[in-house]
Each structure stands twice: as structure tokens, then as C-alpha cells.
XYZ file of C-alpha atoms in Angstrom:
649
model
C 88.042 114.851 71.634
C 89.542 117.828 73.370
C 93.482 117.091 74.207
C 94.530 117.179 77.579
C 96.620 120.020 78.402
C 99.974 119.523 80.096
C 99.727 120.832 83.935
C 102.846 122.759 85.389
C 103.145 122.789 88.716
C 105.267 125.618 90.081
C 104.949 124.149 94.049
C 107.488 123.608 95.859
C 105.723 120.832 97.052
C 104.847 118.175 94.263
C 102.046 115.364 95.211
C 102.697 112.272 94.674
C 98.862 111.382 93.847
C 96.487 112.662 91.332
C 93.574 114.424 92.129
C 90.567 111.904 92.099
C 87.325 111.782 90.325
C 85.576 114.950 92.239
C 82.311 113.680 91.681
C 82.814 109.951 92.206
C 80.956 109.818 95.691
C 77.656 110.735 93.809
C 78.630 108.302 90.414
C 79.410 105.484 92.571
C 77.038 105.560 94.735
C 74.049 105.140 92.336
C 75.847 102.620 90.581
C 76.250 100.525 93.547
C 72.131 101.110 94.029
C 71.405 100.231 90.489
C 74.006 97.718 89.273
C 73.255 98.807 85.620
C 77.393 98.144 84.391
C 77.696 94.772 86.210
C 76.722 91.454 84.348
C 76.369 89.256 87.922
C 74.499 91.490 90.220
C 75.209 91.541 94.069
C 72.837 91.521 97.149
C 73.096 95.390 97.678
C 70.965 98.315 96.647
C 68.168 97.649 94.937
C 68.692 93.878 94.589
C 68.802 93.898 98.389
C 65.266 95.290 98.489
C 63.560 93.170 96.575
C 65.362 90.112 98.373
C 64.371 91.143 101.567
C 60.612 91.619 100.577
C 60.048 88.666 98.480
C 58.931 85.881 98.910
C 55.434 87.392 99.682
C 53.013 84.330 100.870
C 49.320 84.843 100.898
C 47.641 84.905 104.785
C 45.889 81.537 103.983
C 49.326 79.916 102.497
C 48.077 79.067 99.213
C 50.062 81.296 96.724
C 53.168 83.144 96.846
C 54.856 85.439 94.663
C 58.643 84.960 94.213
C 61.171 87.211 92.547
C 63.265 86.153 89.751
C 65.417 89.306 88.626
C 65.189 93.108 87.523
C 66.189 95.227 84.579
C 66.495 98.916 83.992
C 65.013 99.988 80.593
C 66.444 102.636 78.299
C 64.630 106.380 78.808
C 62.084 107.311 77.085
C 63.873 110.840 76.421
C 67.478 112.244 76.148
C 68.651 114.607 79.416
C 68.036 117.424 76.907
C 64.488 116.510 75.626
C 63.378 116.419 79.645
C 64.863 119.527 80.266
C 62.863 121.101 77.414
C 59.421 119.351 77.989
C 59.745 119.687 81.776
C 59.367 115.793 82.510
C 61.816 113.536 84.666
C 64.986 111.839 82.889
C 63.930 108.350 84.012
C 63.902 104.548 82.834
C 61.041 102.084 83.361
C 61.960 99.068 86.058
C 60.998 95.995 84.955
C 60.886 93.128 87.620
C 60.563 89.344 86.706
C 57.850 88.005 89.090
C 56.808 84.209 89.956
C 53.913 83.441 90.765
C 53.304 79.843 92.346
C 49.935 77.799 93.532
C 50.858 75.502 96.198
C 47.724 73.279 95.687
C 48.727 72.359 92.178
C 52.379 73.679 91.864
C 51.461 75.682 88.826
C 54.049 78.538 87.973
C 52.973 81.700 86.016
C 56.223 84.108 85.005
C 55.480 87.514 84.151
C 57.669 90.920 83.504
C 55.896 93.221 85.741
C 56.737 96.973 85.166
C 57.206 98.288 88.856
C 57.292 102.115 87.851
C 60.135 104.795 86.596
C 63.448 105.009 88.495
C 65.357 108.472 87.728
C 68.694 107.895 86.370
C 71.802 109.934 87.328
C 73.285 112.095 84.399
C 77.469 111.860 84.066
C 77.274 115.012 85.744
C 76.635 113.532 89.116
C 72.803 115.084 88.946
C 69.073 114.062 88.547
C 66.492 115.962 86.163
C 63.349 116.259 87.986
C 60.454 117.412 85.919
C 62.909 119.436 83.816
C 64.995 120.911 86.849
C 68.464 119.839 87.615
C 68.629 118.350 91.741
C 71.377 117.226 93.632
C 71.066 114.668 96.233
C 73.119 115.824 99.169
C 75.088 113.189 100.895
C 73.821 112.921 104.633
C 76.482 112.780 107.787
C 74.674 110.795 110.326
C 75.601 108.593 113.578
C 76.838 105.233 112.798
C 75.079 102.123 114.199
C 76.756 100.108 116.883
C 77.519 100.351 120.541
C 78.720 103.308 122.109
C 80.080 104.505 125.705
C 79.656 107.609 127.216
C 80.573 109.283 130.420
C 78.123 111.799 131.968
C 80.039 114.516 133.541
C 77.308 116.071 135.119
C 75.957 113.068 136.921
C 79.561 111.507 136.534
C 77.633 108.303 135.611
C 78.691 105.909 132.878
C 75.938 104.592 130.187
C 76.002 102.821 126.710
C 73.611 103.130 123.928
C 73.348 100.228 121.146
C 71.944 102.202 118.166
C 70.763 99.851 115.398
C 70.023 100.948 111.585
C 66.381 99.912 112.158
C 64.479 98.867 115.271
C 64.462 99.614 118.981
C 67.330 101.146 120.956
C 68.633 99.347 124.036
C 70.214 101.412 126.784
C 72.196 100.523 129.930
C 72.997 103.160 132.606
C 74.112 103.216 136.214
C 71.302 104.297 138.289
C 71.857 106.698 141.158
C 70.906 104.056 143.524
C 74.015 102.377 143.116
C 72.592 99.477 140.507
C 72.818 99.636 136.775
C 69.526 99.398 134.792
C 68.110 98.699 131.148
C 66.197 100.942 129.088
C 64.336 99.833 125.462
C 63.020 102.852 123.628
C 63.431 105.089 126.527
C 60.863 103.385 128.075
C 60.671 102.439 131.824
C 64.104 101.299 133.644
C 64.054 97.896 134.525
C 67.822 95.753 136.547
C 70.175 94.398 133.951
C 70.048 91.203 135.476
C 66.324 90.683 134.516
C 67.397 91.100 130.788
C 70.716 88.531 131.155
C 68.263 85.966 133.087
C 65.679 86.841 129.815
C 68.224 85.279 127.753
C 68.915 81.929 129.274
C 70.711 82.648 132.628
C 69.211 81.116 135.461
C 71.379 81.516 138.462
C 72.956 84.657 139.687
C 76.487 82.261 140.116
C 75.937 81.814 136.494
C 75.887 85.637 135.571
C 78.573 86.353 138.038
C 80.845 84.342 136.169
C 79.993 86.129 132.932
C 81.256 89.103 134.219
C 83.958 88.755 136.547
C 87.287 86.251 137.469
C 86.538 84.135 140.199
C 89.279 82.379 142.738
C 88.721 79.370 144.680
C 90.512 79.734 148.226
C 90.975 76.885 150.417
C 90.066 77.196 153.961
C 92.988 75.599 156.283
C 93.676 77.871 158.729
C 91.967 80.498 161.070
C 94.011 83.311 158.866
C 92.513 81.557 155.941
C 88.999 82.156 157.280
C 89.719 85.827 158.515
C 90.601 86.676 154.895
C 87.350 86.240 153.895
C 85.777 89.051 155.780
C 84.685 91.563 153.332
C 84.857 89.392 149.860
C 81.991 88.466 147.667
C 81.397 84.935 147.080
C 81.111 83.972 143.412
C 78.213 81.002 143.976
C 75.596 79.916 146.656
C 77.095 78.106 149.266
C 74.932 75.303 150.918
C 74.720 73.949 154.592
C 75.764 70.141 154.252
C 73.679 69.183 157.232
C 70.349 71.467 156.542
C 70.572 72.059 152.832
C 69.667 75.729 153.351
C 71.476 78.511 151.757
C 74.169 79.778 153.792
C 75.210 82.690 151.620
C 73.810 83.358 147.892
C 76.271 84.492 144.702
C 77.442 88.214 144.925
C 76.505 88.658 148.775
C 79.321 90.051 151.329
C 80.831 87.291 153.625
C 80.616 89.032 157.296
C 81.845 87.796 160.334
C 78.715 85.726 161.378
C 78.860 83.857 158.309
C 82.791 82.938 158.675
C 81.288 81.727 162.172
C 78.943 79.578 159.881
C 81.605 78.579 157.889
C 83.158 77.083 160.871
C 80.425 75.457 162.115
C 79.722 73.502 158.883
C 83.294 72.834 158.239
C 83.138 74.577 154.325
C 86.635 73.145 152.980
C 86.535 76.058 150.182
C 84.986 79.243 148.877
C 84.533 80.473 145.403
C 85.025 84.175 145.715
C 84.944 87.242 143.056
C 88.033 89.083 141.433
C 87.156 92.703 140.796
C 88.618 94.316 138.017
C 91.446 96.287 139.143
C 91.165 95.351 142.304
C 88.218 97.767 142.971
C 85.135 96.483 144.546
C 82.235 98.020 142.698
C 78.630 96.349 144.087
C 76.587 97.526 141.255
C 75.937 94.218 139.941
C 75.933 92.743 143.182
C 73.168 95.659 143.998
C 71.564 94.511 140.962
C 70.926 91.232 142.044
C 69.442 92.331 145.234
C 66.398 95.109 143.677
C 65.467 92.440 141.139
C 63.185 90.037 143.296
C 61.790 93.658 144.420
C 60.956 94.846 140.930
C 59.048 91.265 139.638
C 57.099 91.798 142.783
C 56.013 95.071 141.789
C 55.713 94.753 137.979
C 54.347 91.449 137.596
C 51.371 89.299 139.129
C 52.496 85.239 138.933
C 49.384 82.706 139.143
C 50.196 80.667 142.310
C 49.872 77.673 140.346
C 52.595 77.753 138.186
C 56.070 77.054 138.707
C 58.362 79.068 136.645
C 61.652 79.166 136.576
C 64.233 82.385 136.982
C 64.745 82.535 133.379
C 60.648 82.339 132.523
C 60.000 84.700 135.311
C 62.601 87.362 134.104
C 60.974 86.787 130.472
C 57.270 87.814 132.041
C 58.601 90.691 133.873
C 60.415 92.091 130.798
C 57.165 91.717 129.273
C 55.529 93.326 131.880
C 57.179 96.659 131.434
C 57.493 96.873 127.676
C 53.855 95.976 127.060
C 52.133 96.763 130.508
C 48.149 95.882 130.177
C 48.855 93.265 127.620
C 48.159 89.540 128.840
C 51.388 87.644 129.730
C 52.348 84.387 129.222
C 55.738 82.685 128.241
C 55.091 82.195 124.424
C 54.000 86.101 124.086
C 56.950 87.456 126.320
C 59.487 85.307 124.009
C 58.116 86.304 120.674
C 58.386 89.734 122.095
C 61.972 89.980 122.974
C 62.583 88.225 119.757
C 60.757 90.737 117.646
C 62.976 93.600 119.752
C 66.354 92.334 119.286
C 66.773 89.305 117.145
C 64.574 89.032 114.343
C 65.978 90.164 111.090
C 62.375 91.854 109.712
C 62.044 94.230 112.917
C 65.787 94.860 113.884
C 68.793 95.500 111.761
C 72.513 96.779 113.072
C 73.228 96.601 109.428
C 76.763 95.604 107.809
C 77.872 99.088 109.511
C 76.702 98.329 112.964
C 78.147 94.832 112.870
C 81.365 96.023 111.816
C 81.511 98.760 114.396
C 80.344 96.180 117.193
C 82.792 93.305 115.713
C 86.211 95.967 115.507
C 85.091 96.948 119.459
C 84.889 93.511 120.987
C 86.743 91.380 118.677
C 84.088 89.105 117.338
C 83.925 87.710 114.025
C 80.102 87.265 113.416
C 78.621 88.886 110.445
C 74.613 88.427 112.038
C 72.744 91.614 111.663
C 70.581 91.444 114.610
C 71.986 91.651 117.992
C 73.277 88.583 119.789
C 73.263 87.069 123.469
C 77.156 87.968 123.317
C 76.611 91.815 122.420
C 74.655 92.370 125.126
C 76.640 90.619 127.740
C 79.856 92.292 126.820
C 78.155 95.946 126.270
C 77.289 95.088 130.302
C 80.557 93.716 131.068
C 82.267 97.253 129.351
C 80.218 99.428 131.293
C 81.294 97.337 134.704
C 85.087 97.453 134.014
C 84.296 101.280 132.742
C 83.048 101.911 136.285
C 85.838 99.726 137.920
C 88.358 102.359 135.673
C 90.132 99.209 134.225
C 92.138 99.403 131.191
C 90.422 96.165 129.644
C 89.567 92.569 129.772
C 90.333 89.336 128.188
C 87.763 86.473 127.253
C 88.243 83.334 125.375
C 86.716 83.238 121.796
C 86.008 80.132 120.020
C 86.308 80.419 116.188
C 84.619 78.640 113.326
C 86.848 75.850 113.303
C 86.086 75.417 117.127
C 89.625 76.816 117.964
C 89.788 78.785 121.254
C 91.818 82.046 121.443
C 91.922 84.179 123.810
C 91.255 88.155 122.879
C 91.794 91.669 125.054
C 89.217 94.506 124.898
C 90.391 97.671 125.861
C 87.806 100.071 127.701
C 87.657 103.616 126.662
C 84.505 105.972 126.297
C 83.517 106.943 122.726
C 83.571 110.212 121.250
C 80.512 110.550 119.268
C 81.862 113.752 117.261
C 84.511 111.313 116.292
C 84.341 110.512 112.129
C 84.869 107.055 113.366
C 81.299 107.192 115.011
C 79.577 109.309 112.483
C 79.321 107.845 108.763
C 77.719 109.267 105.143
C 74.619 108.182 103.661
C 75.352 108.728 100.097
C 72.664 108.963 97.270
C 72.090 105.431 96.669
C 71.541 104.446 100.358
C 69.337 107.218 100.738
C 67.222 106.450 97.726
C 67.171 102.727 98.609
C 65.929 103.575 102.201
C 63.199 105.092 100.625
C 62.292 102.576 98.400
C 62.064 100.102 100.924
C 59.425 102.013 102.342
C 57.588 101.719 99.197
C 58.119 98.016 98.717
C 56.933 97.353 102.461
C 53.523 99.019 101.863
C 53.194 97.228 98.405
C 53.724 94.200 100.463
C 50.843 94.791 102.557
C 48.283 95.971 99.326
C 49.681 92.422 97.638
C 48.266 90.336 100.967
C 45.321 92.155 100.774
C 44.918 91.331 97.259
C 45.951 87.935 97.367
C 42.740 87.009 99.877
C 40.194 88.560 97.597
C 41.320 87.970 93.920
C 40.446 84.492 92.016
C 43.074 82.400 92.481
C 42.713 80.519 88.686
C 43.108 83.856 87.114
C 45.136 85.755 88.815
C 48.598 86.984 87.337
C 51.508 89.045 89.102
C 50.684 91.836 87.603
C 47.184 92.143 88.578
C 48.389 91.658 92.416
C 51.112 94.165 92.788
C 50.297 97.902 92.661
C 52.944 100.364 92.101
C 51.174 103.237 93.589
C 53.146 103.025 96.883
C 56.710 102.663 94.728
C 56.214 105.858 92.701
C 54.753 107.817 95.287
C 57.983 107.555 97.743
C 60.301 107.854 94.578
C 58.092 111.436 93.698
C 58.460 112.300 97.137
C 61.862 111.844 98.068
C 63.180 113.545 94.860
C 60.430 116.458 95.390
C 60.340 117.256 98.594
C 63.133 115.579 100.739
C 65.411 117.905 102.719
C 68.171 116.243 101.221
C 67.153 116.736 97.502
C 68.164 120.367 96.646
C 67.636 122.365 93.526
C 71.555 122.427 91.854
C 73.586 125.487 92.761
C 74.177 126.740 89.146
C 75.512 130.052 90.058
C 79.117 129.164 88.439
C 80.817 125.332 87.718
C 82.557 125.848 91.062
C 79.241 125.868 92.899
C 78.065 123.185 91.206
C 80.745 120.950 92.015
C 80.827 122.079 95.629
C 76.869 121.251 95.868
C 77.887 117.822 94.891
C 80.541 117.315 97.422
C 78.418 118.829 100.407
C 78.097 116.839 103.563
C 74.839 117.594 105.276
C 73.889 116.402 109.127
C 70.238 117.604 108.940
C 67.438 115.570 107.099
C 65.700 112.430 108.255
C 67.450 110.443 110.951
C 70.015 113.056 111.328
C 70.489 116.313 113.618
C 67.909 119.541 114.036
C 69.093 122.558 113.825
C 67.378 123.245 117.307
C 69.223 120.255 119.092
C 72.551 120.670 117.806
C 74.943 121.736 119.916
C 78.264 123.377 120.059
C 80.614 120.354 120.249
C 78.761 118.435 117.106
C 79.263 121.758 115.037
C 83.329 122.444 116.328
C 85.867 121.108 114.032
C 87.539 117.858 115.390
C 91.012 116.509 114.872
C 89.597 113.621 113.329
C 88.249 115.932 110.516
C 91.361 116.249 109.064
C 91.990 115.204 105.312
C 88.322 114.261 105.204
C 85.856 117.104 105.805
C 87.416 120.906 105.161
C 87.673 122.885 108.419
C 86.888 126.236 106.517
C 84.005 125.616 104.225
C 80.813 126.160 106.352
C 78.108 128.179 106.104
C 77.631 131.180 108.524
C 74.512 131.413 110.664
C 72.126 128.549 111.870
C 74.076 126.097 109.511
C 77.326 126.655 110.567
C 79.460 123.487 111.440
C 75.994 121.065 109.917
C 76.965 121.523 106.480
C 80.256 120.999 105.614
C 82.554 119.759 102.387
C 84.357 116.970 101.716
C 88.212 117.402 101.492
C 90.068 117.327 98.213
C 91.300 114.106 98.540
C 88.944 112.706 100.959
C 86.737 109.388 100.035
C 84.082 107.477 101.224
C 84.746 103.442 101.849
C 82.688 100.415 101.658
C 80.883 101.396 105.261
C 79.909 104.889 104.623
C 83.240 106.318 106.737
C 85.301 109.316 105.050
C 89.021 108.216 104.250
C 91.810 110.005 103.473
C 95.065 109.224 101.714
C 98.654 109.138 103.151
C 102.197 108.156 102.084
C 103.707 105.092 103.635
C 106.624 105.565 105.879
C 109.037 102.100 106.207
C 111.901 102.397 108.754
C 112.315 106.235 108.264
C 111.925 106.298 104.478
C 108.884 107.858 102.914
C 107.587 105.554 99.922
C 105.621 106.269 96.985
C 102.935 103.758 98.302
C 99.204 105.403 99.130
C 97.099 103.999 101.724
C 93.464 105.116 102.486
C 92.957 105.394 106.588
C 89.701 105.862 108.205
C 89.667 108.340 111.413
C 89.775 105.180 113.818
C 92.835 103.623 112.344
C 94.428 106.983 112.108
C 94.532 107.311 115.397
C 96.900 104.644 116.177
C 100.064 106.197 114.038
C 102.043 109.077 113.927
C 101.533 111.112 110.581
C 103.951 113.707 109.526
C 103.272 116.917 107.585
C 103.434 117.324 103.732
C 105.591 119.824 104.224
C 108.577 117.906 106.150
C 111.793 118.276 104.247
C 112.949 115.093 102.261
C 116.268 114.268 100.557
C 116.082 112.575 96.932
C 115.842 109.283 98.431
C 112.856 110.018 100.658
C 114.538 109.788 103.825
C 113.510 112.720 106.629
C 116.298 115.485 106.221
C 115.885 116.646 110.209
C 116.214 114.143 112.835
C 112.928 115.051 114.802
C 110.223 115.602 112.596
C 106.951 117.481 113.721
C 103.772 115.034 113.722
C 100.211 114.666 114.482
C 98.475 111.838 116.681
C 95.020 112.111 118.267
C 94.736 116.360 117.968
C 98.291 116.331 119.429
C 101.554 117.854 117.780
C 104.744 115.796 119.194
C 108.150 115.986 117.693
C 109.044 112.120 116.420
C 112.226 110.424 115.149
C 111.843 109.216 111.897
C 111.715 105.642 112.468
C 108.812 106.443 115.126
C 106.502 107.713 111.959
C 104.378 105.361 109.879
C 102.706 107.789 107.509
C 103.024 111.037 106.035
C 100.386 113.516 104.292
C 100.374 113.257 100.448
C 99.780 117.139 99.970
C 99.154 119.964 102.005
C 96.168 120.749 99.876
C 94.337 117.642 101.529
C 93.241 119.542 104.626
C 91.007 121.921 102.619
C 88.148 121.509 100.153
C 88.231 122.035 96.472
C 86.793 125.692 96.290
C 89.215 126.696 99.596
C 91.993 125.485 98.121
C 91.350 127.842 95.389
C 91.903 130.685 97.622
C 95.322 132.017 96.502
C 98.388 131.829 99.024
C 95.648 130.617 101.571
C 98.602 129.590 104.029
C 99.220 133.467 104.273
C 95.507 134.362 104.840
C 94.217 135.640 107.770
C 91.757 132.739 109.226
C 88.942 134.963 109.519
C 89.362 136.356 105.840
C 89.776 132.626 104.696
C 86.568 131.957 106.462
C 84.726 134.471 104.276
C 86.677 133.656 100.809
C 85.240 130.138 100.754
């Protein structure tokens, strides 16, 4: 065993944190996928794929295949032998599968060979057909709900982006109402979707989005004050039973006269946010009946509720030409957003939604509340309100108030972009193979003789081996390792690539997505990126940067307590960092960790204010944390000309 040499640091600033394992990102991600070292496996990676696909029931509901567990065997050849023989360094994947006949409850259990899984070497690489390859980390847009302001058209819009499934978008229409779109198809009034989710009346919908206030009508002034206001509920004549004015409609002089005639004693009015009356939702109510009439032919014999009519109209928009009935419409809406097999926000998407709206659900499909709060958020953005308050009921039935701040999202912020590492990339590919295998199994269940059938005879491993070979052999993210020198090798393993399946393309990527962003500080190197068409799309992880459980980039900071810098290290994501003022690593400290100067230059959201020591919450751990490993090796980088540094990296 080689003796570790003592490192002598001649630098003026001493780092309070050791350099991390520089290929940890590769090793931990693949261990997360295979779980070879843990005795009790968690529901993640390969195990979660098995649990998602199994149990598989036959179409006739007489046989069921259940998954028990899996194990990874020993590789046939060593790494050296694989390189010599031009073969793949892989180990057999064996799964224990149970076949149950429902009529006789007979159980047959068997260990089934599911193909070979490539193993990662201790250097963070794979050996495929004798050649060493690296799977590059992919930087992509995080699932979740995002809100934008389009400068050209001067409109707000939002996108609900899932990990898997249909996109849902809401936007301001140029005719003055809010529309929804599913998978970029035909637009529909947003109230149609809300009614399809179970809201029957306009008054119900108004109360979901706006506060209301009840006004007693005693004097002439009370009646006059109603002019121009909008009502929150239908007002019905006591004498005739007809509706005088419908919810969300504006009161005028004629309506006030009717109120006097009918001796209306109180009226419930809408309180618009920021005291700005925006008629977007109210206008949407008006266009909705016309939209239903245009897109839906209803048999006169049927008496549908408002909610059912909305469901049918939505189905007619989504599936034009198909026969429309209530069951079909309900199943289609369920399939689009509420069925875990066809729609998934993933744990990341749910985390992003919960942090935006303050929810506590852990369900990975959309909920009715998600959709309602998305529309409410847009309405408050239009009104330029700071935010809104709502009452939340927790798991114990206790009610508490929560406040949501309404701000437009920056899609290039690293809080909205995440990293897919090698484990997640391979898991997504294997999931595709397992889904194809599931179809083959169901076909075989109908053909084969149930008396002699075994799990091995039902399972075809061809789809699984095909997707694994395709991923490692021809994916844009699986690359021959750069072996020019050890530094090039290390840099390749720490690379972040915004291209590839589910990412950007060189042609579509604009200037903004390639540019350096304040949230890159300590997470992505601003210097190391190739020249040419890939500039800004292929970047490197910063020296101390790491990836958290949700795939977001984190960087370490020293905690500052009451103006004194401690040795406590905390890792922050870009979103959390935005809330704090952070001092530079070269800020002068005394022996006790107190700041020497009374005003310290800090960073906050891309601004550089001077703050008093007590107003500072964190401090950088090292001047090197901004840059990648290879950039840090440029001697006297801080004195280098920017263009020379860019060339040197």
C-alpha cells in the first residue's frame, strides 16, 4: 500500500474542507441503481423498475407473475481479460419470479436469468466490447410547474412539465380570457377543466380563486357603491325565481334598480387581488358555453350536469372523431393526469410543486389542488399581486394558513435544471425494455399451456438486452473515454451535457441557455466549455460541487453565526442560496473567525452588496470552488486575462 504524502499548502487562504472524491458522482449513482452493497434494498433504481412492472396478470385473469427479488452475480471475466478479449465487463442479473395460477392457487417459483448488466469499474467507467466508455451526466429541465412572462406578447403562461406523460399549459389569450392546452393541441377555456374536475357552478369556481366580501344593503349609498363591482354568487329573484345576475358578472345601474325592486338585502362581491379588477376568469366563464356548443353535440334526451358537460367537451377536444360518453371522457382525463402508469411527476416534480405551493402530498401524479393553484397563481401574477394566502389541512386534520409568493420563474436558473446521472439514465432505458417484455409475456400467457408453463418460458430477455446494448453502444451520452492524459479522463467523468435524449439540441438552444448564470457559482465552471456549436451546452462540474438526492447541484459554504464564521459546512442548492448573503472566501478574518472589516462584499442573486458582518449568513469555503478541476490547475488563474484562461481550460 502506497504511503500518502503530506500536502503542504503555500496559499494565503486555507480551505476548511478537503477535496471530495472527484468521481463520486459516477460511483454513487451506479450504486444507487444496482444496490449491490446494501443488504436491504430500497425502492429505487433497478428494484423500482421491477416493482413498477410486476405483478403481470394475464389478459384472461387466470395467471399472475410476481417479482420476489433480484441478485447480481459475479462477472465472468476480470476487467483486464475483458479488454484483452474485446468483451463487455458485465455480471448476470437473476430475478426470483413467482407464477401463481388463480384457479388452483398453485405456485411455481423460479430463478430467471434476465440478461447481463454492465458493471462499473472502480475508476467510474464501463468496459463495453473491450473499450472503456464513460456515461456523461445529463443536465435537463426539472419536472414541475413553471410560470413565464412572454415579453413580446406581454402575456403570462404556465407549464406543468411531468417526468413522463402529457404536458399541461395555461396561458392568457389575446381575447382576454385564460385557456388551457394539453400536449400543444387545441386550446380550451380553463374553467372547462376545473368543472371537469368536479366543480358544478361558476360561484364555486369564483370562491376557489378569489376572496369574497358580503355587503349589507341598507341605504341608497350602499346600493350606489355596487356599481361596477362583480358578484361572487348568483342572485335569484324571490318573486319569480329567475336569476337576476350570475356569479362573476358586473353590476350596472339596471341591475341595481332590480335589486331595489326585489328588496335584495345583501350581496356577496368578489375581492380582486391588489384591488385590480382583471376580468380574465370572468371573461372565460362567458366564452365557455359557446365553446361547448361549438365542439360538442349532445343528444337532447340526456340531462347532463355542468361537470359532465365539461368532461364531454374536454374529451371531444382531446379525441376528436371518437364516440363521446361520460365513462370514456372520465377514463381519458384519468389517463392524462391521474394514472401513475401513464403520468408521473417523479419525486423531483412533486418536491418542486410542494416547495412552490407549500403542499405536503407525496403523490407522484397531479392532483386537483395542483391544477387549481396553478390557475390561481397565474391570476395573481396578472394582478401583479405579491402573493396569496390559503388555508391548508394537514394529515392530522389541523388547519393552518400558508402564504404563496407569486414570482415568475427563470428557466435557466440551476434551481430549475437538474442532473440525470448514469444510474437514472440506465434505469430509464431498462424501464423501456421491461415494458416491451411485459407485452411479450402477456401474449405468451394467452398461447401457452397453463399446466406446464414456467416463469422462464414466459419471460423473453431480448427486449432488455437490446435496450442495454443500444444505450451503451449508440447513445449520445455513452462516449469513448478521453484517454489523452489522466486529467482529460477525470474531466470527462465530471462533464455535464445539456444535449441528448430529453435534453436540448444544438439548433434549438438559444443564447440564454448557454450563458453563464449567477446560480452557476460553485456548481458549474464558468470557464471550461468548448468553443463552437457546443459552447455553454457542455460544461464541467465545479471542484466542490455535488449532486443531491433530487439531482440538483449543491455547493458547500461555511456557516456564519452572529457575524462569526464557524467551521460548520452546509451544502446549499441554488434555490436556497438565493435567500442568503454570502461572503467571499478571501474576506479577512481574525483568529476567532470574526470579520476584520465593518463592511464585507457579498453575493446575493447576482448582486454584490456590501453588508455588515451580522447580516451575512454564509461564506465561501475556498476560492477554487467557482472553477472546475482542470481550470484550477491553471497557474495564477486570478491574474490571468479572461480570454487566455478560456483558452487554457
